[in-house]
Amino acid sequence: MEPLYTPAGVELRWQETWEAEGLYAAGAGRRRDDAYVIAVPPPNVTGELHMGHALNGSIQDVLVRWHRMRGYDTLWQPGYDHAGISTQNVVEKQLAAEGLSRQELGREEFVRRTWQWLETTGRTIMGQFRRLGCSLDYSRERFTMDDEYVRAVLTFFVRLWQRGWIYRANRIVNWCPFHQTAISDLEVVHEEMDDTLSYVRYPFADGDGFLTVATVRPATILADVAVAVHPDDERYRDAVGREVVVPYVERHVPVIADPRVEPEFGTGALKITPGHDPTDFEIGRDHGLPEPMVIGLDGTMNVDAGDLAGLSQAEASERVLDWLRQRDQLERREHYRHAVGTCERCHTRIEPLISLQWWCRMDEPAAPAIAALRERRVRYHPESQHRFAISSLEEAPDWCLSRQLWWGHQLPIWYTPDGETICAVSEEAARAQAGEGVELERDPDVLDTWFSSALWPLATLGWPEETPELRRYYPGDVDSTAREIIRLWVNRMIWAGLELLDDVPFTDVIIHSTVLAPDGRRMSKSLGTGIDPMQPIAEHGADATRYGLLKISSTQDVRFSIGAIEEGRKLANKLWNVARLIFQNATLVTPAVSPRALEERWILGRIDAARAEVEDCWGRFDFATATSALYHVTFDDFCDWYAEAIKPRLYDGDKDAAATALAALERLLVLLHPVLPHVTEEIWSQLPNRRTRLIVSPWLEPDDRFAADVTALERVREAAQIFRRSGVRVELGADEQRIFAAVVRPERSAGNGNVDAELERLRKEVERAEAMLANGRFVQNAPAHVVEAEREKLARYRRELEALGGSERS
RNA sequence: GGGCGGUUAGCUCAGUUGGGAGAGCACCAGCUCGACAAGCUGGGGGUCACUGGUUCGAGCCCAGUACCGCCCACCA
């Protein structure tokens, strides 16, 4: 064994071995019948591992490994999301590089190309999860475009159709002119942009005066159908009910009153353009106004824009502004910075426009999910996210399901020549419904990517078939994911599970920390602040990276810190070396828990205490505290105290000490394995009586036999502290003296020799404690255990003072 | 604009019913002995963002202020 632990080779070897031996698979190491199930949030098939994935993988792997060792039948199922827009975007870009468009290729060929691309280039993340040591059951990888999965998606759609929740409607949607599709509100990202606000005069139709309206998009004036003011706005009291003339098109439109107008903004008068603005659309519907559109699906002016047809919006805006200037109807223009909606994939400015789309109602479907959350049948962690999840469901707007894309699940909707709409799981089924010889045309749209994601926990287990997997592993236990997809994904899985199987898909949702760049900004490719997790894995090892990420995962937003990962590497190295010490001195000895000496009983008690603490933390999904506890039990207790204490006996060839040391090391390895799987398995493999791999070895059972000895050793630690600071030796029992001699080595170091400083410190402590206990209000009001603790402290300080030969007052 | 979180040592962060301010890294000093110099031991270093309040006692509870961040959002 080398003195310096080098993770790379060791980690790869174990990753391959574990998977090849089938130890990642569901059922491995199982000793009880309970199942423990986590479905990995399916990453985009086009994506690569980022820091959030790495943290989330570490969290889930700790839980899975812990449960596997506790004997559960664990299923941690991996897979990919087809990522509709995202994937189509990638392939389209590739086509563009070849001078092709998807339209030239045709739908069938485009989809074939996409599959082909996925075969060669996609699906890289699972390899990266393997490198992180994630014990996913890779043999069960699923893809949202697998045949079985597609069937599940269509079945789900038909089910919602039968419930009467799906409808088709002309509504305003977020239209991406680049992708030529509707996208949901949640796929729109707002970006700050510089813009110009134009103040435009709308003359009253009766020729008497005008209203001034502020707009950032003069081209949309052509589609104005009204001007609205706030009902309580005194300035416009007389204007309501009159008509104004829309510039350029010179159409007469009414002035209406609506509370959604913000009197403080601009002039307090809002032009109403239902075809191109979401707020205006709502106002228009409520007032029964027409909904003309002058911007087409490609973002340019359409045929209804008259002589401006075919122009870009910018050109059209200039023409409108010229028209206004000539007639002195352009009051002024001012710089204006505001947030503009853009497509999250291509960052093209979103065009709000009206189009015919398929929708799913959310009010009724969401109700059981809201109830489940209220009743805590599903719990979000932390609690603040639980409240957020409930309010998100309560406020959920109807879901726009259709996308005008080619990559995805095509809607199971067919139209007959006489206008009938048929919803069925397959063309055969649709044909059966339509009757003999009726021509059917399938709706070309595909479903929103998140529609299939909502089914992840069930469809990966074979739903809608009654598979053995579904029976055994549904409902699952935990979902761990990022904050921003609570609404997109987690809430929808809950309602889909309740709708289809009448049960929640999991009981706990972990919303993990967001890992920010070291400077506190978000990690993003565009900002150049991203850090590839494969980098610290290569440099410090997967164990160290897991440890570091878990250690910093305490708050909502954490800054990435390489220092935490380096600490993990230090820990792995320390463990490696202490194992080397024990192995070198324990040849031909088998592990046995037969502690005779105090330090042996102590370390066994300490490891058990750490086990209890760590289990408590993991049970509460507090990974940062658990990590810290593991560090201290390994470094401080096992290495710096226990190993030092037994060294002399090991060197003397004491077989009992060696046997117990091996046993204690074994127990420590078990405890550390979920966080540091590789280095622990590597050391484990060198233990003399190893029967199984550590990954499937039994977890530690509670063992309170040595609990009392944990406190007994504290006396030696106290004595060591006093000696090191002052050079004075405190009276100790025989066993304690032996440990003291081994750990402190008084013959080599005389301590700092600063008796006076130590006396001073202790006198201050005594004074403080005496003052507290002399305070009648403290003694009366403080809880009894606090007062008692104070008395004990006073007694201890007096004892230590006496041991140093000092009195309370100098 | 709304929601959530943060502000504690030079840096990154703990601090669990309110009861003597902590860890890791960095720094200084000593050890440098047959696991490990990626080691051991000790040490210096903090108005716990600010202002008020409750309390015998506040980093912790309450009210407010100021910064920072994340998420969400249809003020043209």
Coordinates of N, CA, C and O in Angstrom, one line a residue, chain A residues 687-800:
Chain A
L687 N -9.4 -6.5 4.4 CA -9.7 -7.1 5.8 C -9.6 -8.6 5.7 O -10.0 -9.2 4.7
P688 N -9.0 -9.3 6.7 CA -8.7 -10.7 6.6 C -10.0 -11.6 6.5 O -10.0 -12.5 5.7
N689 N -11.1 -11.3 7.1 CA -12.2 -12.3 7.1 C -13.4 -11.8 6.3 O -14.5 -12.2 6.5
R690 N -13.1 -11.0 5.3 CA -14.2 -10.4 4.5 C -15.0 -11.5 3.8 O -14.5 -12.4 3.2
R691 N -16.3 -11.4 4.0 CA -17.2 -12.4 3.4 C -17.9 -11.8 2.2 O -18.1 -12.4 1.2
T692 N -18.4 -10.5 2.3 CA -19.1 -9.9 1.3 C -18.5 -8.6 1.0 O -17.7 -8.1 1.8
R693 N -18.9 -8.0 -0.1 CA -18.5 -6.6 -0.4 C -19.2 -5.7 0.6 O -20.3 -5.9 1.0
L694 N -18.4 -4.6 0.9 CA -19.0 -3.7 1.9 C -20.3 -3.1 1.4 O -21.2 -2.8 2.2
I695 N -20.4 -2.8 0.1 CA -21.6 -2.2 -0.4 C -22.9 -2.9 0.0 O -23.9 -2.3 0.1
V696 N -22.8 -4.2 0.1 CA -24.0 -5.0 0.5 C -23.8 -5.7 1.9 O -24.5 -6.6 2.2
S697 N -22.9 -5.1 2.7 CA -22.7 -5.6 4.0 C -23.7 -5.0 5.0 O -24.2 -3.9 4.7
P698 N -24.1 -5.7 6.1 CA -25.1 -5.2 7.0 C -24.6 -3.9 7.6 O -23.5 -3.7 8.0
W699 N -25.6 -3.0 7.8 CA -25.4 -1.7 8.5 C -25.2 -2.0 10.0 O -25.5 -3.1 10.4
L700 N -24.7 -1.0 10.7 CA -24.4 -1.2 12.1 C -25.7 -1.2 12.9 O -26.6 -0.4 12.7
E701 N -25.8 -2.2 13.8 CA -27.0 -2.2 14.7 C -26.7 -1.4 15.9 O -25.5 -1.3 16.3
P702 N -27.7 -0.8 16.5 CA -27.5 0.0 17.7 C -26.8 -0.9 18.8 O -27.1 -2.1 18.9
D703 N -25.9 -0.4 19.5 CA -25.1 -1.2 20.4 C -24.7 -0.2 21.6 O -23.7 0.6 21.5
D704 N -25.4 -0.3 22.7 CA -25.1 0.6 23.8 C -24.2 0.0 24.9 O -24.1 0.6 25.9
R705 N -23.5 -1.1 24.5 CA -22.7 -1.7 25.6 C -21.6 -0.8 26.1 O -21.2 -1.0 27.2
F706 N -21.1 0.0 25.2 CA -19.9 0.8 25.6 C -20.2 2.3 25.8 O -19.3 3.1 25.9
A707 N -21.5 2.6 25.9 CA -21.9 4.0 26.0 C -21.2 4.7 27.2 O -20.7 5.8 27.1
A708 N -21.2 4.0 28.3 CA -20.6 4.5 29.6 C -19.1 4.9 29.4 O -18.6 5.8 30.0
D709 N -18.4 4.0 28.6 CA -17.0 4.2 28.4 C -16.7 5.5 27.6 O -15.5 6.0 27.6
V710 N -17.7 6.0 26.9 CA -17.4 7.2 26.1 C -17.1 8.3 27.1 O -16.2 9.1 26.9
T711 N -17.9 8.5 28.1 CA -17.7 9.5 29.1 C -16.5 9.2 29.9 O -15.8 10.2 30.3
A712 N -16.2 8.0 30.2 CA -15.0 7.6 31.0 C -13.8 8.2 30.4 O -12.9 8.6 31.1
L713 N -13.6 8.1 29.1 CA -12.4 8.6 28.5 C -12.3 10.1 28.5 O -11.2 10.6 28.3
E714 N -13.4 10.8 28.7 CA -13.3 12.2 28.7 C -12.3 12.7 29.8 O -11.7 13.8 29.6
R715 N -12.2 12.0 30.9 CA -11.2 12.4 31.9 C -9.8 12.4 31.4 O -9.1 13.3 31.7
V716 N -9.5 11.5 30.6 CA -8.1 11.4 30.0 C -7.9 12.6 29.1 O -6.9 13.2 29.0
R717 N -9.0 12.9 28.3 CA -8.9 14.0 27.4 C -8.7 15.3 28.1 O -7.9 16.2 27.7
E718 N -9.4 15.5 29.2 CA -9.3 16.7 30.0 C -7.8 16.8 30.6 O -7.2 17.8 30.5
A719 N -7.3 15.6 31.1 CA -6.0 15.6 31.6 C -5.0 16.0 30.6 O -4.0 16.7 30.8
A720 N -5.2 15.5 29.4 CA -4.3 15.8 28.3 C -4.3 17.3 27.9 O -3.2 17.9 27.7
Q721 N -5.4 17.8 27.9 CA -5.6 19.3 27.7 C -4.8 20.1 28.7 O -4.1 21.0 28.3
I722 N -5.0 19.7 30.0 CA -4.3 20.5 31.0 C -2.8 20.3 30.9 O -2.1 21.3 30.9
F723 N -2.4 19.1 30.6 CA -0.9 18.9 30.5 C -0.3 19.6 29.3 O 0.7 20.2 29.5
R724 N -1.0 19.6 28.2 CA -0.4 20.2 27.0 C -0.3 21.7 27.2 O 0.6 22.4 26.7
R725 N -1.3 22.3 27.9 CA -1.2 23.7 28.1 C -0.3 24.2 29.2 O 0.4 25.2 29.1
S726 N -0.2 23.3 30.3 CA 0.5 23.8 31.4 C 1.7 23.0 31.8 O 2.6 23.4 32.5
G727 N 1.8 21.7 31.3 CA 2.9 20.8 31.7 C 2.6 20.1 33.0 O 3.4 19.3 33.4
V728 N 1.5 20.3 33.6 CA 1.1 19.7 34.9 C 0.4 18.4 34.6 O -0.6 18.4 33.8
R729 N 0.7 17.4 35.3 CA 0.1 16.1 35.1 C -1.0 15.9 36.2 O -0.7 16.0 37.4
V730 N -2.2 15.6 35.7 CA -3.3 15.3 36.6 C -3.3 13.8 37.0 O -2.9 13.0 36.3
E731 N -3.7 13.6 38.3 CA -3.8 12.2 38.8 C -4.7 11.4 38.0 O -5.9 11.8 37.7
L732 N -4.3 10.2 37.5 CA -5.2 9.3 36.8 C -5.1 7.9 37.2 O -4.1 7.5 37.8
G733 N -6.1 7.1 36.9 CA -6.1 5.7 37.2 C -5.1 5.0 36.3 O -4.6 5.6 35.3
A734 N -4.9 3.7 36.5 CA -3.9 2.9 35.8 C -4.1 2.9 34.3 O -3.3 3.2 33.5
D735 N -5.3 2.5 34.0 CA -5.7 2.4 32.6 C -5.6 3.7 31.9 O -5.1 3.8 30.8
E736 N -6.1 4.7 32.6 CA -6.1 6.1 32.0 C -4.6 6.6 31.8 O -4.3 7.2 30.8
Q737 N -3.8 6.2 32.8 CA -2.4 6.6 32.7 C -1.7 6.0 31.4 O -0.9 6.7 30.8
R738 N -2.1 4.8 31.2 CA -1.5 4.1 30.0 C -1.9 4.8 28.7 O -1.1 5.1 27.8
I739 N -3.2 5.2 28.6 CA -3.6 5.9 27.4 C -3.0 7.3 27.3 O -2.5 7.7 26.3
F740 N -2.9 7.9 28.5 CA -2.3 9.2 28.5 C -0.9 9.2 28.0 O -0.4 10.0 27.2
A741 N -0.2 8.2 28.5 CA 1.3 8.0 28.1 C 1.4 7.8 26.6 O 2.3 8.3 25.9
A742 N 0.4 7.0 26.0 CA 0.5 6.7 24.6 C 0.2 7.8 23.7 O 0.8 8.1 22.7
V743 N -0.8 8.6 24.1 CA -1.4 9.6 23.3 C -0.6 10.9 23.4 O -0.2 11.6 22.5
V744 N -0.3 11.3 24.7 CA 0.3 12.6 25.0 C 1.8 12.5 24.9 O 2.5 13.4 24.6
R745 N 2.4 11.3 25.2 CA 3.9 11.1 25.3 C 4.6 12.2 26.1 O 5.3 13.0 25.6
P746 N 4.3 12.2 27.4 CA 4.9 13.2 28.2 C 6.4 13.2 28.2 O 7.0 14.2 28.4
E747 N 7.0 12.0 27.9 CA 8.5 12.0 27.9 C 9.1 12.8 26.8 O 10.2 13.1 26.8
R748 N 8.2 13.0 25.8 CA 8.7 13.7 24.6 C 8.4 15.2 24.6 O 9.0 16.0 24.0
S749 N 7.2 15.5 25.2 CA 6.8 16.9 25.3 C 6.4 17.3 26.7 O 5.8 16.5 27.4
A750 N 6.9 18.4 27.1 CA 6.6 18.9 28.5 C 5.4 19.8 28.5 O 5.1 20.5 29.4
G751 N 4.6 19.8 27.4 CA 3.5 20.8 27.4 C 4.1 22.2 27.1 O 5.3 22.4 27.0
N752 N 3.2 23.1 27.1 CA 3.7 24.5 26.8 C 4.3 25.1 28.1 O 5.0 26.1 28.0
G753 N 4.0 24.5 29.2 CA 4.6 24.9 30.5 C 4.1 26.2 31.0 O 4.6 26.8 31.9
N754 N 3.0 26.7 30.4 CA 2.5 28.0 30.8 C 1.4 27.8 31.9 O 0.2 27.9 31.7
V755 N 1.9 27.5 33.1 CA 1.0 27.2 34.2 C 0.2 28.4 34.6 O -1.0 28.3 34.8
D756 N 0.8 29.6 34.6 CA 0.1 30.8 35.0 C -1.1 31.1 34.1 O -2.1 31.5 34.6
A757 N -0.8 31.0 32.8 CA -1.9 31.3 31.9 C -3.1 30.3 32.1 O -4.3 30.8 32.1
E758 N -2.8 29.1 32.3 CA -3.8 28.1 32.5 C -4.6 28.4 33.8 O -5.8 28.3 33.9
L759 N -3.8 28.7 34.9 CA -4.4 29.0 36.2 C -5.4 30.2 36.0 O -6.5 30.2 36.5
E760 N -4.9 31.2 35.3 CA -5.7 32.4 35.0 C -7.0 32.1 34.4 O -8.1 32.6 34.7
R761 N -6.9 31.3 33.3 CA -8.1 30.9 32.6 C -9.1 30.2 33.5 O -10.3 30.5 33.5
L762 N -8.6 29.2 34.3 CA -9.5 28.5 35.1 C -10.1 29.4 36.2 O -11.3 29.3 36.5
R763 N -9.3 30.3 36.7 CA -9.9 31.2 37.8 C -11.0 32.0 37.2 O -12.0 32.2 37.8
K764 N -10.8 32.5 36.0 CA -11.9 33.3 35.3 C -13.1 32.4 35.2 O -14.3 32.9 35.4
E765 N -12.9 31.2 34.7 CA -14.1 30.3 34.6 C -14.8 30.1 35.9 O -16.1 30.1 36.0
V766 N -14.0 29.9 36.9 CA -14.6 29.7 38.3 C -15.4 30.9 38.7 O -16.6 30.8 39.1
E767 N -14.8 32.0 38.5 CA -15.5 33.3 38.9 C -16.8 33.5 38.1 O -17.8 33.8 38.7
R768 N -16.8 33.2 36.8 CA -18.0 33.3 36.0 C -19.1 32.4 36.5 O -20.2 32.8 36.7
A769 N -18.7 31.1 36.7 CA -19.7 30.1 37.2 C -20.2 30.5 38.5 O -21.4 30.4 38.8
E770 N -19.4 31.0 39.4 CA -19.8 31.3 40.7 C -20.8 32.5 40.7 O -21.8 32.5 41.3
A771 N -20.5 33.5 39.8 CA -21.4 34.6 39.7 C -22.7 34.2 39.2 O -23.8 34.7 39.7
M772 N -22.8 33.3 38.2 CA -24.0 32.8 37.7 C -24.9 32.2 38.8 O -26.0 32.5 38.9
L773 N -24.2 31.3 39.5 CA -24.9 30.6 40.5 C -25.3 31.4 41.7 O -26.2 31.1 42.5
A774 N -24.6 32.6 41.9 CA -25.0 33.5 43.0 C -26.2 34.4 42.6 O -26.8 35.0 43.4
N775 N -26.4 34.4 41.2 CA -27.6 35.2 40.7 C -28.9 34.5 41.0 O -29.2 33.5 40.4
G776 N -29.6 35.0 42.0 CA -30.9 34.4 42.4 C -31.9 34.2 41.3 O -32.5 33.2 41.1
R777 N -31.9 35.2 40.4 CA -32.9 35.2 39.3 C -32.5 34.0 38.3 O -33.4 33.4 37.8
F778 N -31.2 33.8 38.1 CA -30.8 32.8 37.2 C -31.2 31.4 37.8 O -31.9 30.6 37.1
V779 N -30.9 31.2 39.1 CA -31.2 29.9 39.7 C -32.7 29.7 39.8 O -33.1 28.5 39.6
Q780 N -33.5 30.7 40.0 CA -34.9 30.5 40.0 C -35.5 30.3 38.6 O -36.4 29.5 38.5
N781 N -35.1 31.1 37.6 CA -35.8 31.1 36.3 C -35.2 30.0 35.3 O -36.0 29.6 34.5
A782 N -33.9 29.8 35.4 CA -33.4 28.9 34.4 C -33.9 27.5 34.6 O -34.2 27.1 35.8
P783 N -34.0 26.7 33.6 CA -34.4 25.3 33.7 C -33.4 24.5 34.6 O -32.2 24.9 34.6
A784 N -33.9 23.6 35.3 CA -33.1 22.9 36.3 C -31.8 22.3 35.7 O -30.8 22.3 36.3
H785 N -32.0 21.7 34.5 CA -30.8 21.0 33.9 C -29.7 22.0 33.6 O -28.5 21.7 33.6
V786 N -30.1 23.3 33.3 CA -29.1 24.3 33.0 C -28.3 24.7 34.2 O -27.1 24.8 34.2
V787 N -29.1 24.8 35.3 CA -28.4 25.2 36.6 C -27.5 24.0 37.0 O -26.4 24.3 37.5
E788 N -28.0 22.8 36.9 CA -27.2 21.7 37.3 C -25.9 21.6 36.5 O -24.9 21.3 37.0
A789 N -26.0 21.8 35.2 CA -24.9 21.8 34.3 C -23.8 22.8 34.8 O -22.6 22.6 34.8
E790 N -24.3 24.0 35.2 CA -23.5 25.0 35.6 C -22.7 24.6 36.9 O -21.5 24.9 37.1
R791 N -23.4 23.9 37.8 CA -22.8 23.4 39.1 C -21.7 22.4 38.7 O -20.6 22.5 39.3
E792 N -22.0 21.6 37.8 CA -21.0 20.6 37.4 C -19.7 21.2 36.8 O -18.6 20.8 37.1
K793 N -20.0 22.2 36.0 CA -18.8 22.9 35.4 C -18.0 23.5 36.5 O -16.8 23.4 36.5
L794 N -18.6 24.2 37.5 CA -17.9 24.8 38.5 C -17.1 23.8 39.3 O -15.9 24.0 39.6
A795 N -17.7 22.7 39.6 CA -16.9 21.6 40.3 C -15.7 21.2 39.5 O -14.6 21.0 40.0
R796 N -15.9 21.0 38.1 CA -14.8 20.6 37.3 C -13.7 21.6 37.3 O -12.5 21.2 37.4
Y797 N -14.1 22.8 37.1 CA -13.0 23.9 37.1 C -12.2 23.9 38.4 O -11.0 24.1 38.4
R798 N -13.0 23.8 39.5 CA -12.3 23.7 40.8 C -11.3 22.6 40.9 O -10.2 22.7 41.5
R799 N -11.8 21.4 40.4 CA -11.0 20.2 40.4 C -9.7 20.5 39.6 O -8.6 20.2 40.1
E800 N -9.9 21.0 38.4 CA -8.7 21.2 37.6 C -7.8 22.2 38.2 O -6.5 22.1 38.2

